[in-house]
Each structure stands twice: as structure tokens, then as C-alpha cells.
Short mmCIF file of C-alpha atoms in Angstrom, two decimals:
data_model
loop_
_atom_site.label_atom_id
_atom_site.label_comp_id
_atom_site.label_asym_id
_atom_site.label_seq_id
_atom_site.Cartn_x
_atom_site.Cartn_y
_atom_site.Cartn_z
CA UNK A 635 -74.35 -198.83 119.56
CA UNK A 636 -75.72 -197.08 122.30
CA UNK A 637 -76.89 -193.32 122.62
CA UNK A 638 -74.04 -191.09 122.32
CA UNK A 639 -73.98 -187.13 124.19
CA UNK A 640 -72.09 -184.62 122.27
CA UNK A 641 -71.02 -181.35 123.73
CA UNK A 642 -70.51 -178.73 121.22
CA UNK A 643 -67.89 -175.82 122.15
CA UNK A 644 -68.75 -172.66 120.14
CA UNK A 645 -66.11 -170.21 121.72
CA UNK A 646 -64.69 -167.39 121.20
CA UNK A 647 -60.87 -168.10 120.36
CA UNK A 648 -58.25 -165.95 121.30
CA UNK A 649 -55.89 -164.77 118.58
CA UNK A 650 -52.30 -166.09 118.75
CA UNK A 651 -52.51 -166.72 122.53
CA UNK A 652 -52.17 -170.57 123.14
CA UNK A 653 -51.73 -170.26 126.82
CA UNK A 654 -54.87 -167.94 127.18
CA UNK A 655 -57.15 -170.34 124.76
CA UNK A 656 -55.97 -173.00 126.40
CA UNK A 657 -57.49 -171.60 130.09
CA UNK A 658 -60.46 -170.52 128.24
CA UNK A 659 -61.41 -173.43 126.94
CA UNK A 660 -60.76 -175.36 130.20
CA UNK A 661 -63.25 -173.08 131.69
CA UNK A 662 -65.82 -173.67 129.30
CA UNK A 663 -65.74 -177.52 129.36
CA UNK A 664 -65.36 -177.91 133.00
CA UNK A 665 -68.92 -178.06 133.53
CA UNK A 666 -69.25 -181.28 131.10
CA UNK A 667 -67.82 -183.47 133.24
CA UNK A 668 -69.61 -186.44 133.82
CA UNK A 669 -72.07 -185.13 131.27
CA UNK A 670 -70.80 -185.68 127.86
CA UNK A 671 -69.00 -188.98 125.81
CA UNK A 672 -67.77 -186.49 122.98
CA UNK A 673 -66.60 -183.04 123.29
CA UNK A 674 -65.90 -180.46 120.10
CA UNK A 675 -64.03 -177.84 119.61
CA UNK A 676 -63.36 -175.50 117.43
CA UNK A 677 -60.83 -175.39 114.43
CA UNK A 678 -57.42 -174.14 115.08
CA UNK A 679 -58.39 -173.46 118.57
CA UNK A 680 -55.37 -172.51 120.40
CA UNK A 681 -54.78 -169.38 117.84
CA UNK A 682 -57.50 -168.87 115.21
CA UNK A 683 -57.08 -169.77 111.59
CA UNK A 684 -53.52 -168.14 111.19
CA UNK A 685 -50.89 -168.65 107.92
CA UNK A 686 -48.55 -167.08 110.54
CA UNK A 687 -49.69 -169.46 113.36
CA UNK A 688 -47.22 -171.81 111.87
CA UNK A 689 -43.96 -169.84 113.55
CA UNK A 690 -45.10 -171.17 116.68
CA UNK A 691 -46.40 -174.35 116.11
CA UNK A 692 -45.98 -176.95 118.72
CA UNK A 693 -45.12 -180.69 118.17
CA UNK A 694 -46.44 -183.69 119.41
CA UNK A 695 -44.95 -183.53 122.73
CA UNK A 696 -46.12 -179.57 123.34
CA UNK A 697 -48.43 -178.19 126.07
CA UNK A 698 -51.79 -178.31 123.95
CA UNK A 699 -51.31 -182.41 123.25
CA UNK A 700 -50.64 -182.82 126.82
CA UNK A 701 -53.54 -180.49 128.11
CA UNK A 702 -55.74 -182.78 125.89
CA UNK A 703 -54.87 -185.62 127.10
CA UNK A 704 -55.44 -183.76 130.57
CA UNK A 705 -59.31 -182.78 129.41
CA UNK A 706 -60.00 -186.09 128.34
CA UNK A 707 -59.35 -187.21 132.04
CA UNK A 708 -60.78 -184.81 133.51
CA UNK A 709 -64.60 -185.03 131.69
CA UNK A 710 -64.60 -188.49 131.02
CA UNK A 711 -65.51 -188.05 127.76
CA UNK A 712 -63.47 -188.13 123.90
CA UNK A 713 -62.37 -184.51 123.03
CA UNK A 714 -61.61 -183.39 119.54
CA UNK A 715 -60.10 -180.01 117.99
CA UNK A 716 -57.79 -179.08 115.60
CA UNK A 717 -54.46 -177.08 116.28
CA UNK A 718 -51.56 -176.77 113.87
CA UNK A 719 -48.59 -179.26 114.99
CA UNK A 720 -45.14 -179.61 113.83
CA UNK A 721 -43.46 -183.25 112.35
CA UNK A 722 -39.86 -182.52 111.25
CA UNK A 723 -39.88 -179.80 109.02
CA UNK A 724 -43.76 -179.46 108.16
CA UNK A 725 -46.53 -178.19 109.73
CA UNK A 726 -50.20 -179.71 109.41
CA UNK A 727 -53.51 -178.43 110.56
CA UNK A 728 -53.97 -181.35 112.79
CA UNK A 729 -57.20 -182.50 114.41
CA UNK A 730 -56.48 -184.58 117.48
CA UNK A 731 -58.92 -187.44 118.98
CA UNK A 732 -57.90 -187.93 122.76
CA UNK A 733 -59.76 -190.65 124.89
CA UNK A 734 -60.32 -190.57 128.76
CA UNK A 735 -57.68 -193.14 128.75
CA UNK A 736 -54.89 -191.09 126.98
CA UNK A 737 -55.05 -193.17 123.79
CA UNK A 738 -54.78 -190.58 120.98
CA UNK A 739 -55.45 -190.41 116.83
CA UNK A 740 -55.36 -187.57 114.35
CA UNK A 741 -56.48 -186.65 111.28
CA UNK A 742 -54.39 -184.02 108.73
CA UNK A 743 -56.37 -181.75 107.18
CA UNK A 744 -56.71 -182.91 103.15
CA UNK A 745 -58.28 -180.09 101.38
CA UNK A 746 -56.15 -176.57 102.52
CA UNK A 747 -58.10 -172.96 101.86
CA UNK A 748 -56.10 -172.05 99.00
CA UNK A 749 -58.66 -168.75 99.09
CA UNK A 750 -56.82 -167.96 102.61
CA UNK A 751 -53.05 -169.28 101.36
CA UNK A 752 -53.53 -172.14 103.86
CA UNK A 753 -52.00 -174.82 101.01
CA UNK A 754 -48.45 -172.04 100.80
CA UNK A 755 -47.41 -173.23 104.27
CA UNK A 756 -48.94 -176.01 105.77
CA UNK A 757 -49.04 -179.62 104.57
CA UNK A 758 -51.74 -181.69 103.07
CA UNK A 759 -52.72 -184.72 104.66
CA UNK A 760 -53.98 -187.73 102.61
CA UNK A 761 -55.63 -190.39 104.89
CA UNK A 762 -59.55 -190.46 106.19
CA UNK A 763 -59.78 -191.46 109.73
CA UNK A 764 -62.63 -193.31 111.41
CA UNK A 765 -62.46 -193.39 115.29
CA UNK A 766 -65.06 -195.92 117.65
CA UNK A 767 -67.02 -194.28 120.63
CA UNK A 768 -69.62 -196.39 122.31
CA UNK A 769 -70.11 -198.52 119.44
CA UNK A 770 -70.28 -195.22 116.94
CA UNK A 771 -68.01 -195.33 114.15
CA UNK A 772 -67.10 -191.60 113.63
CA UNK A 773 -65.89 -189.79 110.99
CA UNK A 774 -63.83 -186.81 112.07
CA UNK A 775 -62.92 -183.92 109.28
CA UNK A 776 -61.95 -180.08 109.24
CA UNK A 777 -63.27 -177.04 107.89
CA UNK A 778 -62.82 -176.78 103.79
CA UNK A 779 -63.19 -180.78 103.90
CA UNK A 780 -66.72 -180.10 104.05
CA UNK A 781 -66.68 -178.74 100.62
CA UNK A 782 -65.35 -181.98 98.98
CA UNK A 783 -68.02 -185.00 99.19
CA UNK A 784 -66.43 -187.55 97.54
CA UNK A 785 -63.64 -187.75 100.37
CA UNK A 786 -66.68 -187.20 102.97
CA UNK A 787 -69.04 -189.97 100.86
CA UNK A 788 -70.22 -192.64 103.37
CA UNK A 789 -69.75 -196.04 101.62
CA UNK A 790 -71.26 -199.40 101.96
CA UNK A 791 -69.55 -202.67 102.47
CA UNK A 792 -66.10 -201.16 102.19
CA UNK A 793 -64.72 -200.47 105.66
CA UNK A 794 -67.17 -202.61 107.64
CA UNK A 795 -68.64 -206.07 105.87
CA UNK A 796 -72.19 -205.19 105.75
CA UNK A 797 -72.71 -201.47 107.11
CA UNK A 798 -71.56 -198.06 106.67
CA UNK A 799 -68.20 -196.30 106.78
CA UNK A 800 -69.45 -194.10 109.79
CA UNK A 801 -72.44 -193.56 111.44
CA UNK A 802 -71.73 -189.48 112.82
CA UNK A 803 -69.54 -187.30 110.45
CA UNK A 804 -68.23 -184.24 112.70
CA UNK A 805 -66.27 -180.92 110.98
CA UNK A 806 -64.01 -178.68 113.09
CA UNK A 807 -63.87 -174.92 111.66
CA UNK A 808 -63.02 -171.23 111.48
CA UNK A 809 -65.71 -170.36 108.53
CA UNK A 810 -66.34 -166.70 108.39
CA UNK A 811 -70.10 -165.54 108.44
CA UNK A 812 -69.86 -164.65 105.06
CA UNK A 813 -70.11 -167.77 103.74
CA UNK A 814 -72.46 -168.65 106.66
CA UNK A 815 -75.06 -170.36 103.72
CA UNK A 816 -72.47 -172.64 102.15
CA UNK A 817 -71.78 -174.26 105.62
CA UNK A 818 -75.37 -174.26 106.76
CA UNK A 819 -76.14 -176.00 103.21
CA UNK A 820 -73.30 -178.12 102.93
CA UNK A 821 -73.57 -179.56 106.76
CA UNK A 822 -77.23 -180.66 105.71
CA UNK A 823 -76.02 -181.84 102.52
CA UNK A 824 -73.62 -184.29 103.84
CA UNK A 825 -76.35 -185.34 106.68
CA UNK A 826 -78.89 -186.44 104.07
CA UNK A 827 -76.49 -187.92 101.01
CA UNK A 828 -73.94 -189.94 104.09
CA UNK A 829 -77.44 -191.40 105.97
CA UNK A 830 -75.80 -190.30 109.11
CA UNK A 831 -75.96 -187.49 111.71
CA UNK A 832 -73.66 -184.79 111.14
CA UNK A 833 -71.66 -182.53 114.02
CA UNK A 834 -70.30 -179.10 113.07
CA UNK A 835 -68.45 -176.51 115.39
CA UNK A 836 -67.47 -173.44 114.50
CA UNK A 837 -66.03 -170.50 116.37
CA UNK A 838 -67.58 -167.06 116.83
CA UNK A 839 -66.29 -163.43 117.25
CA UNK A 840 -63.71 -161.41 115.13
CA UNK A 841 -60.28 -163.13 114.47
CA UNK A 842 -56.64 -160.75 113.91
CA UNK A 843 -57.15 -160.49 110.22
CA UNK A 844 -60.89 -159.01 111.14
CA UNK A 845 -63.25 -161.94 109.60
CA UNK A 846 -66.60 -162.07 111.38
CA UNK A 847 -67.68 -166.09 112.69
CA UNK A 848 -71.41 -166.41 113.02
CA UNK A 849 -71.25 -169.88 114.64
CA UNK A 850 -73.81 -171.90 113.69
CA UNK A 851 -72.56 -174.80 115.20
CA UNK A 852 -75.09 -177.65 114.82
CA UNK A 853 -75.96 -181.47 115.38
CA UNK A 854 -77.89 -182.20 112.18
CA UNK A 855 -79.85 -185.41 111.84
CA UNK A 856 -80.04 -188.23 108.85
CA UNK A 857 -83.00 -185.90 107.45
CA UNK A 858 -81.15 -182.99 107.24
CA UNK A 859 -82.87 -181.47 110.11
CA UNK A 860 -80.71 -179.88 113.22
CA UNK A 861 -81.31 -181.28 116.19
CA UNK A 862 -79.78 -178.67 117.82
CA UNK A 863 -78.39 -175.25 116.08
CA UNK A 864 -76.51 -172.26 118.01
CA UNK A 865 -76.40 -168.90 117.01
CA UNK A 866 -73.87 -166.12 117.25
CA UNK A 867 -72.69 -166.01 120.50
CA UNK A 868 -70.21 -168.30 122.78
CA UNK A 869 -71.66 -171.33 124.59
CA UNK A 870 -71.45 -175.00 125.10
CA UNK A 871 -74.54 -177.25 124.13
CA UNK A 872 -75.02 -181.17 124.47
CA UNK A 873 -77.18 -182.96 122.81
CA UNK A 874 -77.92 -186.97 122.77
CA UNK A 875 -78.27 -188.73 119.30
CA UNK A 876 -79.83 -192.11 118.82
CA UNK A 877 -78.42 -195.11 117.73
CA UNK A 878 -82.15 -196.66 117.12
CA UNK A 879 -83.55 -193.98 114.98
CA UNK A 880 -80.25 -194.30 112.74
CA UNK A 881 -80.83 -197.63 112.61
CA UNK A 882 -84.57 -197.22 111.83
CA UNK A 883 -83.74 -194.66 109.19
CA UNK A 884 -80.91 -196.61 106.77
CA UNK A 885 -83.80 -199.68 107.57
CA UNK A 886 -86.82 -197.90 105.98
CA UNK A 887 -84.68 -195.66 103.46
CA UNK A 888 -81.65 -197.81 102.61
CA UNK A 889 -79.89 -195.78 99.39
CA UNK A 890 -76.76 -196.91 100.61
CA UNK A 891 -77.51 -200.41 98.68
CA UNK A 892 -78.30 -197.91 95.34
CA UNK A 893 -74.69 -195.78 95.67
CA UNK A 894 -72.26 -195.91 93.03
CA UNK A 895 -68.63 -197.82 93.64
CA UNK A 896 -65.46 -196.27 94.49
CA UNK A 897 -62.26 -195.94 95.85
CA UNK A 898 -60.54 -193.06 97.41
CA UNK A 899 -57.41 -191.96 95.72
#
């Protein structure tokens, strides 16, 4: 493993206007390039988190896939976000993982807001994915996931013969400032209990159905502690996270080897 930069991308996302989030975010991660190996954005980032997003979701082959692929290139560097994607006849909050070289994975978000109606139109997806940058193995989930820590539990000797599941654990969201604790608290939670760092972007501003996003995007160490934290306002932050204090840390404080069995169902 070697030292990995992450940019974090706390916009401001438009509401139902692919084409204009999609120039806006271009704008904001132009200056990255070069700069960063891993670049997050928001949640639902080419329309806000919408129920009637789904009318115009794109498929695999749309303009937001493509101008992924297209950032990727362009800043040298992994970029991750979630948009909502058509297969066949459902539609899945999807978060894409897009290399410099145009290889690309996803992940379908498990755990839908049933609070927000999220689970009445889209579809559930089932599988955990771990992705490899720079040696990292990297856990990529969305929003509500981080409410659910069995399917976000860092395991030992499962995935990888004699180390962890993941070493970073990143979360993609649209969570409204009025649950601003639970995702400070829960983003620290699954820091300490996973023995890994922890990513988190959210948006900020005031969506169509007039929820308020504080941000608080945040890289958050094995300790709990944020490394770095933004506040409520747009901008793009990097930050560089060691592979040798990780390493030090599961050395000198290795619970993994205590953790109780299990499988994912």
C-alpha cells in the first residue's frame, strides 16, 4: 500500500438538471488534476435525492457513464458517485467506480430510505463491493448503508487470507442537516469498530422538496478522529491518508483477531 490522496466534492447539486450538474461538477474537479488518486462525489449527483428522478433515469450507455469515464481521464485519478441508472425495467441508485483507464464497477444501493419512499420505486441491490487503488482495498457504500453495520462490518480472514476486508470505507449521500448527528456519529462509529479510515461526502444547499444539507463531509481516521471535516458550504478538499499508520494501528490494537464470525446473507 502506498499513501493514497482523496479529493472530497461537497457541492451544491442542481435539482433535476443532469446536463447543468454535470458542467458543475466538471468545474469543480478540474483543478484536481494531477493532484488526487480518488475523487468523491456526492450521492445522486446529477439530480438530488429524487423518487421522481427515476422518469429520467439514464442507462449504462447514457451521458453521465460516459462523462465519468471522461473525468477519470482527464484527473488521473478513480472517481466515484452515485446516480440512479436504468437495467431493463428497474431502476437502482447506482454508485459507479471509474478508473483513469475506463475500467468501471458499481455498487447498488442495499438499504433504500423507506422514511423518503426510496424502497416504492427503485431496486435493492444485494452484493458488497470492494474495489483496489494503489494497493488500498476500498469499500465503497451509499447514504442509509451507513446505518446498517453488519453489512459495513470489516472482517478478518474472509476476503483476503490473513488481513482485512478493506482498509478505507467511503459513503456517498444526500443526508439532510437534520439528522446531521446520526451521520457525524455513525461515520466515527464505523471508523473505530471497521479499524479503517472512513470517507464521507455529502452535498450541501436546499434540494426541490426543501431539505436543508449541512455537509459535513469528512475523512475520519482508525481513532475516530477527522482528519479533515468541511462545513456548510461548497468546496473540494484533498487530503492524504497513510498506509503506515493503518498498519501501525491494527499492529498495536488488533481487535480484528477478537471479532465474532459471520457471513453476509
Amino acid at each position: 500500500m502506498q499513501d493514497l490522496r482523496i479529493s472530497l466534492v461537497q457541492g451544491d447539486t442542481r435539482w433535476h438538471d443532469p446536463m447543468g450538474n454535470r458542467e458543475h461538477y466538471a468545474a469543480l474537479l478540474a483543478p484536481l488534476a494531477g493532484t488526487a488518486d480518488l475523487v468523491i462525489l456526492p450521492e445522486t449527483f446529477t439530480s438530488g435525492f429524487s423518487n421522481d428522478a427515476i422518469f429520467r433515469a439514464e442507462g449504462m450507455d447514457g451521458p453521465t457513464v460516459a462523462w465519468m469515464r471522461e473525468q477519470a481521464r482527464l484527473l488521473g485519478a478513480a472517481v466515484t458517485g452515485s446516480v440512479q441508472l436504468r437495467v431493463g425495467e428497474e431502476v437502482f441508485n447506482r454508485l459507479l467506480w471509474v478508473m483513469p483507464d475506463g475500467e468501471l464497477r458499481h455498487y447498488d444501493k442495499r438499504h433504500l430510505f423507506r422514511y423518503g419512499g426510496e424502497h416504492e420505486r427503485y431496486a435493492a441491490g444485494r452484493e458488497r463491493l470492494c474495489v483496489e487503488l494503489k494497493g488500498w482495498r476500498i469499500n465503497p457504500q451509499i447514504c442509509y448503508d451507513l446505518r446498517f453495520p453488519v453489512f459495513c462490518r470489516n472482517r478478518y480472514d474472509v476476503e483476503r487470507a490473513g488481513q482485512m476486508d478493506f482498509d478505507l470505507q467511503i459513503f456517498v449521500a444526500n443526508w439532510p442537516s437534520a439528522r446531521a448527528h446520526a451521520w457525524r456519529t455513525l461515520a466515527r462509529a464505523r471508523a473505530i469498530e471497521n479499524l479503517c479510515y472512513v470517507a464521507v461526502v455529502n452535498r450541501v444547499g436546499v434540494d426541490g422538496n426543501g431539505l436543508h444539507y449541512a455537509g459535513d463531509s469528512a475523512v475520519i481516521d482508525f481513532l475516530g478522529q477527522p482528519q479533515v471535516e468541511i462545513r456548510e458550504r461548497e468546496q473540494v478538499v484533498t487530503t492524504v491518508v497513510s498506509a503506515q499508520a493503518l498498519a501501525d494501528h491494527r499492529a498495536r490494537f488488533p481487535a480484528m483477531l477478537d471479532a465474532d464470525g459471520f457471513a453476509l446473507a
